[in-house]
Coordinates of C-alpha atoms in Angstrom, one line a residue:
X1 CA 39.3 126.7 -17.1
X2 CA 37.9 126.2 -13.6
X3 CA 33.9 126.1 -13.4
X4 CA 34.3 127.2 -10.0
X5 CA 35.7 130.7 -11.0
X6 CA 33.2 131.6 -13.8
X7 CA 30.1 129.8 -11.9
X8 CA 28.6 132.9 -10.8
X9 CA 28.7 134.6 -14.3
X10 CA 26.6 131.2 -16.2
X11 CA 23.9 131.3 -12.3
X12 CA 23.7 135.0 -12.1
X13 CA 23.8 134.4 -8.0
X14 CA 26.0 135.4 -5.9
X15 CA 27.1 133.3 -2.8
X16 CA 25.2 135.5 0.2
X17 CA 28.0 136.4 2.5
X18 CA 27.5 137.7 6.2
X19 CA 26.8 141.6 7.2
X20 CA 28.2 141.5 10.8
X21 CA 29.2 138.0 12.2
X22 CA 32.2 135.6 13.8
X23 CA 33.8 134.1 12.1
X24 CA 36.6 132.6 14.3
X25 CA 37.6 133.3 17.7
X26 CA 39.8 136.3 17.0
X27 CA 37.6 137.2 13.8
X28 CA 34.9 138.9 13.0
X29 CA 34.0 140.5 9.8
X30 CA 31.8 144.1 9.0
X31 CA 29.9 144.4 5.7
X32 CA 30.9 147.9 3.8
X33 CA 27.5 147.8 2.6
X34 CA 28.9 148.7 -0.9
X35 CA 27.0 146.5 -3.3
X36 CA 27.9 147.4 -7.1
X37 CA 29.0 145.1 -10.2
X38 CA 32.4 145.1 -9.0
X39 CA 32.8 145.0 -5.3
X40 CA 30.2 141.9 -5.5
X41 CA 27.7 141.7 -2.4
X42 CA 30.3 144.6 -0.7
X43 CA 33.6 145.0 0.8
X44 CA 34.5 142.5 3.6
X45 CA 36.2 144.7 6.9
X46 CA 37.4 142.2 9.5
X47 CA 38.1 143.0 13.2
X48 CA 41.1 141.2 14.3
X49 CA 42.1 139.9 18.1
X50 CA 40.3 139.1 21.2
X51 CA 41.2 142.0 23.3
X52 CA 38.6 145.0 24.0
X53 CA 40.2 146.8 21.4
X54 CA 40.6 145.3 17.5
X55 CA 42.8 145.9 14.3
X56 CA 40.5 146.8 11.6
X57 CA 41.4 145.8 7.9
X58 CA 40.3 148.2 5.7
X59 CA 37.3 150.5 6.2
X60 CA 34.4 150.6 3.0
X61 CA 33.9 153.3 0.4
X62 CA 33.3 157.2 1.3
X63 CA 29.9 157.1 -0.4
X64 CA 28.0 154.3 1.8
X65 CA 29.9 155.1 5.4
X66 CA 26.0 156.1 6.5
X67 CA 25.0 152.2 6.4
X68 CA 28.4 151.0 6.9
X69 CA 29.4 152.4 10.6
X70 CA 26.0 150.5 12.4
X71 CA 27.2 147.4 10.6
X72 CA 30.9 147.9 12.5
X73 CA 29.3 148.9 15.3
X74 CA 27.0 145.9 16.0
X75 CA 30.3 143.9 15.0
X76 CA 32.8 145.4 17.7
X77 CA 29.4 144.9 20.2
X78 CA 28.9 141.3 19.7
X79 CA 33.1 140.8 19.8
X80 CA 32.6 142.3 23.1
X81 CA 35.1 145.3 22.1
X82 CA 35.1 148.9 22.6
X83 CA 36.9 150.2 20.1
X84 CA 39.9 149.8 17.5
X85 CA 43.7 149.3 18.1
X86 CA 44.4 150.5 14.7
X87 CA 43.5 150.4 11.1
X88 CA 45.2 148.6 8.4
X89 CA 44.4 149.5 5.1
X90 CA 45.3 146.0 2.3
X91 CA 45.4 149.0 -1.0
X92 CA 44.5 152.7 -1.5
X93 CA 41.1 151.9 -3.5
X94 CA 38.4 153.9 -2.9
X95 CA 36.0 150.4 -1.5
X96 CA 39.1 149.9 1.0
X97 CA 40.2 152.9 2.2
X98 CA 37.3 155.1 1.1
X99 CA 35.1 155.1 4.6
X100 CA 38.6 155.5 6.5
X101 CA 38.0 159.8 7.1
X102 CA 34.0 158.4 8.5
X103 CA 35.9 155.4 10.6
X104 CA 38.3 158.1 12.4
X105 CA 35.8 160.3 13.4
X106 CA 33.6 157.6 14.7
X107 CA 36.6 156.1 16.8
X108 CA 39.3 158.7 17.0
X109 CA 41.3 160.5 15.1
X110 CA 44.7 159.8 16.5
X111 CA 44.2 156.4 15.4
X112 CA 47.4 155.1 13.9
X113 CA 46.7 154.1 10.4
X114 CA 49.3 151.6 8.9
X115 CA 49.4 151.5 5.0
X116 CA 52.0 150.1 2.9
X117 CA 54.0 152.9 0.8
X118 CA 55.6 151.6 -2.3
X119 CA 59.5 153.2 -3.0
X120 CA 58.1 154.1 -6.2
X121 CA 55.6 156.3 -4.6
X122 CA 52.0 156.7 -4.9
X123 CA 49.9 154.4 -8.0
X124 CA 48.5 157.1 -10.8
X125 CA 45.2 157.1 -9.9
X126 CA 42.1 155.7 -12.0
X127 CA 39.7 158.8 -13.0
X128 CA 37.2 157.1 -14.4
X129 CA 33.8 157.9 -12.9
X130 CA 31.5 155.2 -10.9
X131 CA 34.6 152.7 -10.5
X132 CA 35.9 151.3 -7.4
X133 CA 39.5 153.5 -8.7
X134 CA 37.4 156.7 -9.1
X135 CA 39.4 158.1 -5.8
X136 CA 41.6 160.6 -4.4
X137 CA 43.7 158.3 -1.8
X138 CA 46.0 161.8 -0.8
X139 CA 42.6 163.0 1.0
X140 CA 41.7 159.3 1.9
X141 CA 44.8 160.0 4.5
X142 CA 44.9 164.0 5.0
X143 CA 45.5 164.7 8.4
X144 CA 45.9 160.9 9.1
X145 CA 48.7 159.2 11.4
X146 CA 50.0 157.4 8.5
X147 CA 52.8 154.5 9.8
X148 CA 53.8 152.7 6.5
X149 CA 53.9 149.0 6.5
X150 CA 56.8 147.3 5.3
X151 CA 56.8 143.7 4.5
X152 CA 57.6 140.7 6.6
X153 CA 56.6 143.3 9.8
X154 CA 54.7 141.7 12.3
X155 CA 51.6 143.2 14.0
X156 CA 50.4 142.4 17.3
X157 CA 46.9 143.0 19.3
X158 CA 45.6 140.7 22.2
X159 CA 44.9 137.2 20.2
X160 CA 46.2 137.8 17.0
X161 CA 49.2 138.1 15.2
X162 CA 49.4 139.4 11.7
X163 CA 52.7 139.3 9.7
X164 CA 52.2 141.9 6.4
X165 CA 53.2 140.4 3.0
X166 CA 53.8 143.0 0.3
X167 CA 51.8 141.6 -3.1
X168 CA 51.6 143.9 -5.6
X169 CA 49.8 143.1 -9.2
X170 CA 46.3 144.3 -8.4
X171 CA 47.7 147.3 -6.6
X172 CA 51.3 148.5 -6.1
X173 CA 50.6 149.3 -2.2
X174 CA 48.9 146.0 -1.9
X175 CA 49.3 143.6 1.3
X176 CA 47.4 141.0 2.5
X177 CA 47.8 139.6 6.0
X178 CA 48.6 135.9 7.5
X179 CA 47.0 135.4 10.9
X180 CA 49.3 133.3 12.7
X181 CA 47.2 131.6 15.1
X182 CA 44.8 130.4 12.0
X183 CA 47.2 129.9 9.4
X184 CA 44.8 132.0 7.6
X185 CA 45.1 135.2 5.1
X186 CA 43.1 138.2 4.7
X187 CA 44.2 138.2 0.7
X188 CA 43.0 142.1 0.0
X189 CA 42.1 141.7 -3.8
X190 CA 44.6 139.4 -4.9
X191 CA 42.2 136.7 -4.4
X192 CA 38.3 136.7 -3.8
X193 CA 35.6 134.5 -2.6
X194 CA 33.7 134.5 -5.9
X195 CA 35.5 135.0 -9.0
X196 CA 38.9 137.1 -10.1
X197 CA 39.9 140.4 -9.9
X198 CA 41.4 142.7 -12.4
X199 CA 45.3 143.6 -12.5
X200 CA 47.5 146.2 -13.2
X201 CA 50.4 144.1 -14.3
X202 CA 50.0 140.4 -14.6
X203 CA 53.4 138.9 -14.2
X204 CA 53.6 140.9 -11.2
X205 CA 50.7 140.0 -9.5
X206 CA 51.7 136.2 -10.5
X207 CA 54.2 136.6 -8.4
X208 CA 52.4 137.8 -5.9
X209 CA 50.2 134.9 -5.7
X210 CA 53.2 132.3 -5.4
X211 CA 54.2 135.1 -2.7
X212 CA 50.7 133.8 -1.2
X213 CA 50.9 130.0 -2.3
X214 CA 54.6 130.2 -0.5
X215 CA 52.9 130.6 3.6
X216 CA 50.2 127.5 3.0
X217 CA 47.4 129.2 3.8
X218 CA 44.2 127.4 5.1
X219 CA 41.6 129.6 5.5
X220 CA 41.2 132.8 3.1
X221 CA 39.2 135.7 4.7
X222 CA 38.6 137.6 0.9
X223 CA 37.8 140.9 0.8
X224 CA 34.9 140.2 -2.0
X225 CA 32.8 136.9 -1.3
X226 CA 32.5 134.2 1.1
X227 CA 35.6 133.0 3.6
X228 CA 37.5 130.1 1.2
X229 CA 38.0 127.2 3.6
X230 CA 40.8 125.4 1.1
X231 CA 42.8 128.4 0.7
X232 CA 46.0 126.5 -1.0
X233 CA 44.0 125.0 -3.3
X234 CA 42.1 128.2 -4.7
X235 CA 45.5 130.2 -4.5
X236 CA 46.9 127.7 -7.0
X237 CA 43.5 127.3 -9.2
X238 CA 44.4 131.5 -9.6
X239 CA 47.7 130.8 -11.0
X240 CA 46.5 127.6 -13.4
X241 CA 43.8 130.2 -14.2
X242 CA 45.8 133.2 -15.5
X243 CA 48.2 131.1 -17.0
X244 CA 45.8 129.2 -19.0
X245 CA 44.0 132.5 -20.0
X246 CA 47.5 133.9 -21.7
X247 CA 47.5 130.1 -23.4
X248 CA 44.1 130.9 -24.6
X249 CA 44.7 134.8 -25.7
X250 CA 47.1 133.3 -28.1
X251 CA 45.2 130.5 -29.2
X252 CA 42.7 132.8 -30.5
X253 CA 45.2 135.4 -31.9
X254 CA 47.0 132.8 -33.9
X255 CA 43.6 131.4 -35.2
X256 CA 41.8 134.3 -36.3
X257 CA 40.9 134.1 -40.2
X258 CA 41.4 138.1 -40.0
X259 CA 44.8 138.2 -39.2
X260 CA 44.7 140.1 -36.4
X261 CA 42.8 141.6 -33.9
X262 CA 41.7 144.1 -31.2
X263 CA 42.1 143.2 -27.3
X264 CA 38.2 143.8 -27.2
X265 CA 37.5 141.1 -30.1
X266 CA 40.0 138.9 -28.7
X267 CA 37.9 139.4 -25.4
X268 CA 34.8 138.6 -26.4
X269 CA 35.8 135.5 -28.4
X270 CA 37.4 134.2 -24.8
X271 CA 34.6 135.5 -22.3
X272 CA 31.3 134.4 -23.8
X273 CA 29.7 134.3 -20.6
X274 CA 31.0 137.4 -18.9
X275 CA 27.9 140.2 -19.0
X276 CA 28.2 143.2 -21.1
X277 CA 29.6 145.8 -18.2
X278 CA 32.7 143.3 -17.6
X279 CA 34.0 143.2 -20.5
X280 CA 35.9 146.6 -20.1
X281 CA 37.5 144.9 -17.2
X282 CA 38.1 141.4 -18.6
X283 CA 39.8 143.6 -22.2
X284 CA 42.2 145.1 -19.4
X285 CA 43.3 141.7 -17.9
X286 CA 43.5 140.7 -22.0
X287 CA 45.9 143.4 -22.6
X288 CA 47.9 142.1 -19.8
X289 CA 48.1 138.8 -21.7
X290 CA 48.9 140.4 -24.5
X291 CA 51.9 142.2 -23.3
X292 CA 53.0 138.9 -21.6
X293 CA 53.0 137.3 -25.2
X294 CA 54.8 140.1 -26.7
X295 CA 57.8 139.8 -24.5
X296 CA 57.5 136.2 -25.3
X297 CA 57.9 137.1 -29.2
X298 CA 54.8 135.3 -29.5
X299 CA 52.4 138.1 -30.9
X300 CA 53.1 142.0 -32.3
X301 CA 50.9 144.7 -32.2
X302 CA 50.0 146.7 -35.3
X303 CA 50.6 150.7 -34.0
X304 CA 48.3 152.1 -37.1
X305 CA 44.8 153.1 -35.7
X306 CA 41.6 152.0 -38.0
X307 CA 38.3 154.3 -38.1
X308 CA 36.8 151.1 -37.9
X309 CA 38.2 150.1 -34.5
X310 CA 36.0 150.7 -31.6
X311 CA 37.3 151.6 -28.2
X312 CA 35.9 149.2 -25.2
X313 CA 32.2 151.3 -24.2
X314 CA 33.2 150.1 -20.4
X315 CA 34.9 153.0 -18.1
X316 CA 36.4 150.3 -15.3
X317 CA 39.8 151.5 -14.5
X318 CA 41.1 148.2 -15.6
X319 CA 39.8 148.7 -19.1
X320 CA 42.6 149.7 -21.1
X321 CA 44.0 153.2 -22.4
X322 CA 42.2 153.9 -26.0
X323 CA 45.6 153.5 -28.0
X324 CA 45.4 150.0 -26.4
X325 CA 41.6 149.3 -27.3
X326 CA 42.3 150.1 -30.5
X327 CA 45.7 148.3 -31.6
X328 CA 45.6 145.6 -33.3
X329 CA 47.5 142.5 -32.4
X330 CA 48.6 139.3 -34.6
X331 CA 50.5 136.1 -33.8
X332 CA 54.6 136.4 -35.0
X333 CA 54.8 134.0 -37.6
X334 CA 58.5 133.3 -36.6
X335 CA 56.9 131.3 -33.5
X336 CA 53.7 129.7 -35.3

């Protein structure tokens, strides 16, 4: 397991990142000013191109647009822009596409607003209360000029070229964008400047990051955490990393003297150094491995619910549904 994923959990620092800065010649990055457990220091939005008008990727959460829209201000100033060309959102969560209602008004509502719209239609969204998936993305876009993305399409402002990649995994609308002139990525969530992120189906978003690994990225601008100046390497770390972590899920399954356990205990035996309010998360990603291990035939999950069994206490949306918390799985002794 790679230190440099889980060094910020043994420190308790993270990495400072910039609030309104250039970053490249055709880059400049805006602070959401969103600091929580999850979303790190904030949400990274960039400005994009050289001309007096910018593509913005993504636009902050609803709830801290009051010290967000300065920030994006002062960053289209020093780029010496005016204004925006249009907004492109990387996923529907609420610390992407959250501010985009506050961003419209500031800079015109007629806008176009380019958002990928997956053919299975819209994600269920996560209810759960003080998460980054407690949001409503249909009013995120009312009365928005909504142009879906569709992958492979190629998006063009004065100095920049951006070709859309459709990665789902952490999101089923997710994108992230390669900047052609850089051979760079804005990666969305699929991959962050300090640590992992969570995932709605992990053989998916696998794919997702060979999708990634496949255009040889350089430079990552993340959407959590510092720009990664080796992107190929850390894209590939990711993929030794979740592999690894489904190698490890099973380890512990096959050698627990009870028999069997809950994703929760299997959780905590794995993330020792992961603080208490992550471990709802980190039990999501560990049901992932789970199912991933059941398809294998390498583990089965018991169905009958114990009074004993205690359902994770964390309310991310990636912690698991109850039923889930509170199964209990064992390694198939036809593949110990």
């Amino acid at each position: 397991m790679s230190d440099r994923l889980v060094a910020h959990f043994k420190d308790g620092e993270l990495p400072p990142v910039p609030v309104a800065a250039r970053l490249s010649e055709r880059v400049y990055v805006a602070l959401g000013m969103n600091p929580s457990e999850f979303s790190l220091r904030g949400t990274n939005t960039y400005l994009v191109g050289t001309g007096s008008k910018r593509i913005l990727i993504d636009t902050g959460d609803a709830d801290f647009v009051s010290e967000y829209l300065p920030v994006l201000r002062e960053a289209l100033r020093d780029a010496g822009a005016v204004g925006l060309d249009q907004v492109v959102l990387t996923h529907w969560h609420r610390d992407h596409a959250g501010g985009l209602q506050a961003v419209l008004a500031e800079f015109g509502r007629d806008l176009p607003v380019r958002k990928f719209q997956p053919a299975e239609g819209p994600e269920v969204v996560w209810s759960q209360a003080g998460s980054e998936g407690a949001f409503d993305a249909e009013a995120a876009l009312s009365g928005c000029t909504v142009k879906p993305l569709l992958h492979g399409e190629v998006l063009k402002t004065e100095g920049a070229t951006l070709r859309v990649l459709h990665t789902p995994g952490h999101a089923n609308d997710h994108v992230v964008l390669q900047l052609e002139e850089e051979q760079a990525m804005f990666t969305g969530d699929n991959v962050l400047g300090t640590g992992t992120p969570v995932f709605r189906d992990l053989p998916v978003y696998l794919q997702s990051l060979h999708c990634m690994l496949a255009e040889n990225p350089r430079r990552l601008y993340t959407s959590h955490g510092p720009v990664v100046e080796d992107g190929r390497a850390l894209i590939e770390m990711y993929i030794s990393h979740r592999k690894a972590r489904v190698q490890q899920v099973y380890r512990v399954l096959s050698g627990a003297q009870e028999g069997s356990l809950t994703a929760e205990e299997i959780t905590r035996r794995i993330y020792t150094d992961h603080p208490e309010h992550l471990i709802g998360p980190a039990t999501g990603n560990t049901v992932q491995a789970l199912r991933v291990l059941q398809d294998e035939g390498m583990v089965k999950r018991e169905m009958i619910r114990r009074s004993s069994d205690k359902p994770a206490a964390n309310k991310h949306p990636n912690a698991p549904s109850e039923h889930l918390s509170t199964a209990r799985w064992c390694a198939s002794s036809s593949k110990l």
